[in-house]
XYZ file of C-alpha atoms in Angstrom:
604
model
C 0.000 0.000 0.000
C 2.890 2.369 0.780
C 4.422 1.792 -2.676
C 0.989 2.319 -4.155
C 0.719 5.725 -2.480
C 4.270 6.765 -3.326
C 3.688 6.322 -7.067
C 0.922 8.917 -7.113
C 2.721 10.904 -9.848
C 2.090 8.088 -12.305
C -1.280 8.820 -14.030
C -2.221 5.153 -14.016
C -1.360 4.748 -10.360
C -3.189 7.986 -9.539
C -6.283 6.630 -11.250
C -5.992 3.389 -9.301
C -5.681 5.369 -6.078
C -8.802 7.407 -6.869
C -10.667 4.206 -7.606
C -9.454 2.770 -4.324
C -11.134 5.591 -2.366
C -14.319 5.647 -4.420
C -17.552 4.926 -2.570
C -19.999 2.317 -3.823
C -22.960 0.315 -2.554
C -21.487 -2.898 -1.191
C -22.665 -6.129 -2.875
C -23.418 -7.526 0.593
C -26.280 -5.039 0.888
C -27.904 -6.629 -2.151
C -27.753 -10.100 -0.638
C -30.006 -11.531 2.055
C -27.408 -12.517 4.641
C -27.966 -14.749 7.651
C -27.813 -12.530 10.709
C -28.236 -12.937 14.444
C -30.398 -10.157 15.860
C -30.044 -9.014 19.449
C -33.518 -7.687 20.084
C -32.812 -5.642 23.196
C -29.859 -3.630 24.376
C -30.466 -2.244 27.815
C -33.795 -3.545 29.084
C -32.455 -6.197 31.471
C -29.627 -4.050 32.789
C -31.526 -0.796 33.139
C -33.329 -1.488 36.367
C -31.223 0.938 38.437
C -32.738 3.796 40.377
C -30.075 6.412 39.727
C -30.955 9.297 37.470
C -29.631 8.840 33.942
C -28.342 5.278 34.410
C -30.435 3.906 31.550
C -28.972 6.382 29.068
C -25.488 5.491 30.296
C -26.147 1.884 29.282
C -27.158 3.199 25.845
C -23.471 4.140 25.451
C -21.565 1.426 27.267
C -23.472 -1.509 25.748
C -22.973 -0.133 22.264
C -19.238 -0.654 22.630
C -18.469 3.034 22.092
C -17.405 4.952 25.173
C -15.498 7.690 23.318
C -18.488 9.976 22.857
C -18.548 12.454 25.772
C -20.494 15.086 23.803
C -23.367 12.761 22.973
C -23.338 11.303 26.453
C -23.498 14.722 28.101
C -26.258 16.038 25.817
C -28.485 12.969 26.104
C -27.936 12.565 29.844
C -28.792 16.207 30.495
C -31.858 16.061 28.255
C -33.173 12.844 29.848
C -32.466 13.879 33.437
C -35.428 13.135 35.679
C -36.927 10.385 33.500
C -36.693 6.645 34.116
C -37.274 3.610 31.960
C -39.440 2.021 34.644
C -41.931 4.882 34.210
C -41.979 4.254 30.465
C -42.601 0.548 31.005
C -45.434 1.155 33.457
C -46.946 4.025 31.470
C -46.616 6.494 34.309
C -46.928 10.224 33.614
C -46.598 11.671 30.132
C -44.934 8.462 28.897
C -48.332 6.798 28.932
C -50.507 9.754 27.957
C -48.870 11.814 25.185
C -49.334 10.253 21.745
C -46.275 11.407 19.841
C -45.102 8.319 17.885
C -46.098 6.484 14.705
C -44.916 3.062 13.505
C -45.165 1.024 10.327
C -43.655 -2.485 10.157
C -43.874 -4.729 7.091
C -42.311 -7.823 5.611
C -39.814 -7.462 2.798
C -37.643 -9.957 0.916
C -35.930 -10.398 -2.465
C -38.777 -12.582 -3.700
C -41.289 -9.774 -3.134
C -41.644 -6.947 -5.622
C -42.991 -4.750 -2.849
C -43.407 -4.917 0.903
C -45.796 -7.475 2.337
C -48.419 -7.296 5.102
C -47.974 -4.887 7.994
C -48.232 -5.281 11.720
C -51.183 -3.456 13.194
C -50.449 -0.595 15.609
C -52.830 1.769 17.319
C -51.220 4.875 15.852
C -50.478 7.378 17.195
C -48.558 5.718 20.035
C -47.373 6.894 23.412
C -43.789 6.322 24.556
C -45.070 3.306 26.473
C -46.882 1.987 23.400
C -43.733 2.489 21.337
C -41.666 0.566 23.883
C -44.099 -2.338 23.973
C -44.209 -2.557 20.183
C -40.417 -2.528 19.938
C -39.987 -5.275 22.533
C -41.878 -7.700 20.299
C -39.624 -10.045 18.334
C -38.805 -8.433 15.028
C -38.380 -11.722 13.170
C -39.859 -15.206 13.543
C -42.691 -14.013 15.768
C -45.324 -16.584 16.680
C -48.270 -14.462 15.590
C -46.977 -11.353 13.812
C -45.383 -10.963 10.375
C -41.699 -10.092 10.188
C -40.832 -6.438 10.677
C -38.151 -6.357 7.982
C -38.929 -2.782 6.978
C -39.621 -0.651 10.045
C -40.508 3.043 10.153
C -40.581 5.045 13.403
C -41.738 8.656 13.455
C -41.670 10.829 16.586
C -42.718 14.439 16.865
C -40.911 16.601 19.437
C -38.647 13.755 20.539
C -39.114 13.438 24.311
C -36.891 11.838 26.985
C -39.466 9.065 27.433
C -39.274 8.168 23.730
C -35.472 8.216 23.865
C -35.648 5.791 26.791
C -37.908 3.494 24.769
C -35.593 3.582 21.751
C -32.389 3.149 23.754
C -33.752 0.146 25.637
C -34.805 -1.746 22.506
C -32.350 -0.844 19.749
C -30.100 -3.515 18.293
C -26.493 -3.330 19.416
C -25.406 -2.989 15.778
C -27.483 0.171 15.338
C -27.065 1.796 18.762
C -24.194 4.100 17.764
C -26.025 5.335 14.666
C -29.267 5.939 16.559
C -27.414 7.814 19.274
C -25.746 10.030 16.666
C -29.095 10.745 14.989
C -30.714 11.721 18.294
C -27.746 13.920 19.187
C -27.839 15.804 15.874
C -31.596 16.303 16.160
C -31.366 17.696 19.691
C -28.398 19.937 18.891
C -29.804 21.552 15.717
C -27.043 20.182 13.490
C -26.702 19.629 9.755
C -25.764 16.372 8.040
C -26.280 14.812 4.606
C -24.167 11.690 4.569
C -23.864 7.937 4.167
C -22.016 5.989 6.852
C -20.748 2.447 6.389
C -19.304 0.546 9.343
C -15.567 -0.100 9.048
C -15.438 -2.999 11.528
C -17.736 -5.751 12.698
C -21.011 -6.471 10.969
C -21.312 -4.535 7.718
C -24.204 -2.059 8.063
C -25.209 1.260 6.523
C -26.874 4.453 7.714
C -28.213 7.262 5.528
C -28.357 10.529 7.474
C -30.463 13.585 6.707
C -30.512 16.417 9.258
C -31.930 19.744 8.065
C -32.041 22.689 10.485
C -33.901 25.785 9.298
C -36.148 28.603 10.540
C -39.883 29.185 10.522
C -41.007 32.809 10.286
C -44.433 33.421 11.781
C -46.508 35.855 13.767
C -47.494 34.329 17.082
C -47.223 34.834 20.836
C -43.668 34.350 22.150
C -43.160 30.747 23.313
C -43.137 30.115 27.020
C -39.905 28.850 28.497
C -39.896 25.437 30.118
C -38.749 26.226 33.654
C -39.249 22.707 34.972
C -36.402 20.305 35.646
C -37.850 17.614 33.364
C -37.711 18.484 29.653
C -40.714 17.625 27.501
C -39.267 18.545 24.094
C -36.007 19.692 22.472
C -34.772 23.164 23.298
C -35.301 25.461 20.344
C -34.434 29.146 20.078
C -36.999 31.775 19.192
C -35.792 35.168 17.917
C -37.900 38.307 18.240
C -38.182 40.283 14.988
C -40.519 42.982 16.254
C -37.740 45.561 15.758
C -38.216 45.210 11.975
C -41.848 46.375 12.253
C -43.061 43.802 9.746
C -46.659 44.636 10.703
C -46.405 47.683 8.438
C -45.772 45.313 5.547
C -48.587 42.914 6.448
C -51.493 43.575 4.100
C -53.712 40.901 5.633
C -56.931 42.518 6.802
C -57.633 39.973 9.515
C -57.161 41.315 12.992
C -54.478 39.637 15.069
C -54.034 39.395 18.788
C -52.021 42.126 20.488
C -49.656 39.566 22.016
C -48.701 38.157 18.605
C -45.382 39.376 17.252
C -43.126 38.412 14.369
C -40.334 35.989 15.164
C -38.271 33.135 13.772
C -38.348 29.707 15.380
C -35.572 27.142 15.114
C -36.880 23.961 13.481
C -35.296 20.607 12.716
C -36.103 17.703 10.425
C -34.050 14.551 10.985
C -34.250 11.255 9.130
C -31.914 8.285 9.509
C -32.255 5.051 7.538
C -30.115 2.254 8.992
C -29.980 -1.410 8.109
C -28.226 -4.557 7.004
C -29.365 -4.875 3.394
C -31.979 -3.689 0.910
C -34.797 -5.492 2.755
C -34.002 -5.291 6.463
C -33.719 -1.710 7.623
C -35.207 0.876 9.995
C -36.180 4.425 9.132
C -36.247 6.991 11.962
C -37.943 10.341 11.612
C -37.631 13.061 14.277
C -39.481 16.266 13.434
C -40.476 19.318 15.475
C -44.182 19.873 16.068
C -43.806 23.405 14.624
C -43.126 21.694 11.288
C -45.716 18.903 11.073
C -48.193 19.897 13.765
C -49.518 17.821 16.656
C -49.539 14.131 15.758
C -52.323 13.369 18.233
C -54.627 15.687 16.272
C -54.180 13.719 13.021
C -57.218 12.078 11.469
C -57.440 8.376 10.640
C -56.909 9.213 6.979
C -53.770 11.201 7.820
C -52.369 8.275 9.806
C -52.568 6.075 6.710
C -49.849 8.227 5.154
C -46.174 8.219 6.084
C -45.482 11.202 8.396
C -41.717 10.913 7.816
C -42.532 11.908 4.233
C -44.879 14.653 5.502
C -47.827 12.575 4.293
C -46.452 12.427 0.757
C -46.344 8.607 0.682
C -49.190 6.199 1.372
C -48.352 3.495 3.882
C -50.017 0.799 1.795
C -47.823 1.671 -1.207
C -44.419 1.621 0.450
C -40.984 2.084 -1.082
C -39.043 -1.117 -0.523
C -35.374 -0.164 -0.996
C -33.695 2.023 1.660
C -31.833 4.336 -0.726
C -34.938 4.986 -2.815
C -36.920 5.734 0.337
C -34.263 8.073 1.751
C -33.961 10.013 -1.513
C -37.730 10.496 -1.677
C -37.811 11.739 1.912
C -34.925 14.065 1.056
C -36.799 15.532 -1.920
C -40.048 16.053 -0.013
C -38.437 17.607 3.033
C -35.956 19.852 1.222
C -38.825 21.355 -0.787
C -40.556 22.284 2.449
C -37.335 23.691 3.890
C -36.733 25.757 0.753
C -40.223 27.278 0.926
C -39.506 28.445 4.463
C -36.155 29.906 3.415
C -37.822 31.693 0.482
C -40.430 33.282 2.730
C -37.921 34.258 5.414
C -35.457 35.857 2.996
C -38.271 37.692 1.190
C -39.603 39.162 4.430
C -36.136 40.192 5.556
C -35.440 41.892 2.224
C -38.657 43.885 2.405
C -38.114 44.655 6.098
C -34.572 45.914 5.548
C -35.704 48.030 2.601
C -38.434 49.592 4.726
C -35.927 50.183 7.516
C -33.554 51.971 5.131
C -36.352 54.225 3.903
C -37.352 55.164 7.443
C -33.748 56.023 8.282
C -32.328 57.960 5.307
C -28.699 59.003 5.345
C -29.694 62.667 4.998
C -32.305 63.912 7.456
C -34.127 67.221 7.515
C -32.749 69.608 10.138
C -35.787 71.876 10.243
C -38.234 69.862 12.314
C -35.810 68.203 14.745
C -33.142 69.332 17.148
C -29.667 67.848 17.076
C -30.407 65.841 20.218
C -33.566 64.396 18.683
C -31.667 63.466 15.534
C -28.915 61.844 17.613
C -31.501 59.806 19.526
C -33.096 58.655 16.290
C -29.729 57.678 14.813
C -28.902 55.745 17.969
C -32.185 53.823 17.732
C -31.508 53.082 14.063
C -28.034 51.833 14.973
C -29.489 49.442 17.575
C -31.977 48.059 15.045
C -29.220 47.668 12.471
C -27.044 45.769 14.969
C -29.905 43.372 15.714
C -30.478 42.896 12.003
C -26.822 42.016 11.407
C -26.939 39.447 14.209
C -30.080 37.826 12.755
C -28.505 37.670 9.293
C -25.344 36.162 10.766
C -27.396 33.546 12.599
C -29.543 32.404 9.680
C -26.739 32.767 7.143
C -24.558 30.375 9.116
C -27.256 27.690 9.197
C -28.004 27.973 5.476
C -24.285 27.953 4.681
C -23.808 24.725 6.653
C -26.708 23.115 4.771
C -25.271 24.069 1.381
C -21.795 22.873 2.384
C -23.237 19.537 3.506
C -24.887 19.109 0.095
C -21.708 20.092 -1.770
C -19.770 17.549 0.259
C -22.432 14.919 -0.445
C -22.310 15.320 -4.240
C -18.526 15.659 -4.570
C -16.990 13.051 -6.868
C -15.184 11.147 -4.111
C -17.884 11.478 -1.486
C -21.280 10.018 -0.601
C -22.951 10.318 -3.994
C -20.977 7.257 -5.083
C -23.202 5.083 -2.903
C -26.085 5.915 -5.239
C -24.659 5.624 -8.749
C -21.341 3.736 -8.562
C -22.918 0.320 -8.254
C -23.312 -2.682 -10.497
C -25.357 -5.063 -8.377
C -28.070 -2.729 -7.094
C -28.833 0.626 -8.654
C -31.371 3.171 -7.517
C -34.667 3.498 -9.347
C -35.311 5.922 -12.189
C -37.635 7.874 -9.923
C -34.814 8.276 -7.392
C -32.477 9.553 -10.102
C -35.071 12.155 -11.055
C -35.466 13.088 -7.391
C -31.708 13.635 -7.044
C -31.752 15.986 -10.033
C -34.685 17.867 -8.499
C -32.808 18.125 -5.190
C -29.802 19.586 -7.010
C -31.984 22.301 -8.553
C -33.463 23.108 -5.146
C -29.999 23.599 -3.669
C -29.052 25.889 -6.529
C -32.022 28.044 -5.548
C -30.964 27.859 -1.903
C -27.566 29.205 -2.946
C -29.416 32.189 -4.380
C -31.072 32.756 -1.004
C -27.683 32.525 0.669
C -26.298 35.171 -1.700
C -29.226 37.436 -0.828
C -28.522 37.005 2.889
C -24.856 37.884 2.362
C -25.858 40.934 0.328
C -28.240 42.096 3.064
C -25.550 41.610 5.678
C -23.018 43.628 3.679
C -25.558 46.378 3.131
C -26.384 46.545 6.837
C -22.684 46.527 7.763
C -21.984 49.506 5.482
C -25.046 51.275 6.827
C -23.783 50.618 10.353
C -20.504 52.408 9.587
C -22.426 55.369 8.191
C -24.673 55.469 11.248
C -21.640 55.520 13.537
C -20.269 58.574 11.729
C -23.650 60.279 11.755
C -24.045 59.588 15.454
C -20.671 61.202 16.167
C -21.564 64.281 14.118
C -25.034 64.638 15.638
C -23.639 64.294 19.155
C -21.050 66.967 18.379
C -23.743 69.262 16.987
C -25.893 68.658 20.055
C -22.923 69.374 22.311
C -22.193 72.623 20.437
C -25.826 73.701 20.758
C -25.819 72.884 24.443
C -22.608 74.892 24.803
C -24.193 77.907 23.108
C -27.217 77.626 25.371
C -25.010 77.430 28.448
C -22.946 80.394 27.270
C -26.069 82.500 26.737
C -27.400 81.525 30.159
C -24.170 82.421 31.956
C -23.359 85.576 29.971
C -26.808 87.142 29.670
C -29.206 85.653 32.200
C -26.958 84.927 35.162
C -25.944 88.556 36.089
C -29.549 89.905 36.206
C -30.697 86.823 38.122
C -27.899 87.248 40.679
C -28.585 90.975 40.998
C -32.294 90.303 41.517
C -31.447 87.781 44.205
C -29.202 90.291 46.005
C -31.735 93.122 45.879
C -34.505 90.853 47.121
C -32.679 90.505 50.448
C -33.434 92.577 53.563
C -31.714 95.979 53.820
C -30.066 94.931 57.059
C -28.274 92.064 55.289
C -26.813 94.307 52.563
C -23.941 96.771 53.296
C -25.224 99.346 50.788
C -28.487 101.074 49.991
C -30.885 99.159 47.757
C -31.487 101.936 45.242
C -32.017 101.860 41.465
C -28.600 103.403 41.029
C -27.039 100.634 43.116
C -28.941 98.044 41.078
C -27.563 99.461 37.831
C -24.057 99.543 39.295
C -24.415 95.925 40.501
C -25.581 94.786 37.085
C -22.611 96.441 35.371
C -20.205 95.017 37.951
C -21.631 91.490 37.666
C -21.456 91.610 33.873
C -17.811 92.723 34.117
C -17.001 89.945 36.605
C -18.731 87.233 34.564
C -17.117 88.285 31.302
C -13.771 88.725 33.036
C -13.899 85.205 34.417
C -14.894 83.862 31.013
C -12.029 85.825 29.394
C -9.535 84.374 31.850
C -10.949 80.935 31.245
C -10.537 81.277 27.501
C -7.209 83.110 27.422
C -5.577 82.287 30.696
C -6.194 78.572 30.978
C -4.482 77.665 27.685
C -1.475 79.793 28.686
C -1.528 78.258 32.148
C -1.500 74.820 30.565
C 1.451 75.831 28.391
C 3.244 77.201 31.444
C 2.649 73.951 33.291
C 4.080 71.996 30.380
C 7.171 74.229 30.259
C 7.647 73.901 34.018
C 7.296 70.138 33.864
C 9.840 70.019 31.024
C 12.327 72.181 32.961
C 11.959 70.090 36.124
C 12.409 66.884 34.151
C 15.593 68.186 32.498
C 16.994 69.311 35.842
C 16.270 65.918 37.274
C 17.999 64.182 34.366
C 20.937 66.582 34.674
C 21.278 65.706 38.341
C 21.180 62.006 37.569
C 23.910 62.554 34.955
C 26.191 64.216 37.511
C 25.633 61.423 39.969
C 26.570 58.862 37.295
C 29.677 60.867 36.466
C 30.694 61.008 40.130
C 30.459 57.230 40.301
C 32.656 56.728 37.235
C 35.226 59.301 38.316
C 35.361 57.855 41.766
C 37.265 54.853 40.393
C 40.197 57.154 39.628
C 39.922 59.405 42.683
C 38.129 62.352 41.081
C 34.851 64.053 41.605
C 32.852 66.373 39.428
C 34.196 69.265 41.455
C 37.731 68.302 40.422
C 36.816 68.285 36.749
C 36.901 71.909 35.691
C 38.219 73.686 32.680
C 41.646 74.172 34.247
C 41.841 70.491 35.188
C 41.580 69.220 31.627
C 44.835 67.762 30.409
C 47.257 70.345 29.129
C 50.767 69.993 27.835
C 52.462 69.373 31.225
C 49.747 67.148 32.550
C 49.781 64.501 29.815
C 51.810 62.123 31.968
C 49.486 62.539 34.966
C 47.359 59.370 35.190
C 44.576 61.242 36.947
C 44.171 63.765 34.163
C 44.538 61.069 31.547
C 41.700 59.211 33.176
C 39.636 62.360 33.193
C 40.326 62.917 29.560
C 39.419 59.379 28.712
C 36.002 59.950 30.191
C 35.304 63.521 29.071
C 36.890 63.202 25.635
C 39.415 65.464 23.929
C 39.333 69.185 24.268
C 37.980 71.351 21.535
C 41.407 72.897 20.857
C 43.102 69.548 20.298
């Protein structure tokens, strides 16, 4: 292998190396292999009473202990819930219907999936657990569950407990990763093939996005036990989108515009083209409340947003995953289109309301400065929102670009000889590519809006400085008028309103006129000294400080010279003009030492 890598400069060897790293759908996935299925993972061992112990087993029994991030996130999210409550149906585990299941037979001899197991959809976490504890294959009364679909809305700790306690050991790591990405609002479009042990596959699709709507702000869950994933809600009331809303219907006063984090996660994991499990975790803000679905709605696959009928299932895992991808990315794109459109219109309206040149007739400088400051705050919030949503959309586009790169995951769908995807799936992939090209356009619009707001922010900063200076100048003029014109008469009036006994002179009109003249002279004299004298006083202080500093340095220089001359028995007092070496003193070592330090005389 080392020689193979070293000969990379050879075109033939380079081609062989590229082929070596190419991805393809393994032939084993197109063969019905004999497998031993471990039906449960943590049920027997998870009878402890300590908080979070069951989720800990979800990690240790899977053989992967090097996942502290996932362990911390899942343990924190599931804190306060216990598997025993899920088993017994205690609390919300036995009351909230948040899950949907579809299990059917599938084999190479069947052109489509066979009969399905009957479930009372929608299921509670307890109902989900009980259904998953049934033998998946070779059941006494039920058909095989070769193709299994599990959909959960607002994935709860109780449902995670049910999944963790019943998942096969071969699929535990993949399920844990899917739950982690769903809870943490992460992006992923990838195919994962195990590199050791039993050969399995997992197709991942995690799409975070935002839903723009006008509604009351969500209430924070202040309880210790979490009921649903934590999602961020961002207030957009500062954009005043109500002015752009032409809907005539009256809305509640507590409804405001905001964007809600939303996540769609789908993971398809299995052993071959007939035995696989599809997981779908979707926020209720996306699909609505599952418990409110009608019987007709429950006949359709909720992982596909109702776009596929359960009785007409897609048999192959890659075909199913691609169809889910196409359906869900269309929905995500529509939300991005609406959000970007609203932001464009909102920013345009904001720019019109805050022009770069404002009229100075109807507003004072202070009022203009206040308005500019408010506009700057709104602009800063807008930049932060654009940064937030732009980062999420950028990650989604990068995930797709990585997926379709020549040496990446797309090879699992078209570089195959034994099992190719259907023609419908190929058409779906082309449609997905077009959708992402349109998403790139939305991303460019977001970047353009961000650049525009950033430039506007710089302009607002300059305007704010100028308006504050103008306001300060106006305040200075007002203060000057008050002190120069109004203060002397006010002080004179105060003096002449006093009792005669408290004043050492007669309170006559002549005295009042004299006092006014004197006060005006004093006020203007003080102001003159302040204007003329203070600058000169400052200059005098600087000169004095410079003189003192030089004297101090001069003194330090003499002290240094005394130290050096002390080595030869001289002091500064001994070094005078008549002590410098002359003709008869050249042989005197003392004077030679002095000369060595002071340098030659000017006349030499």
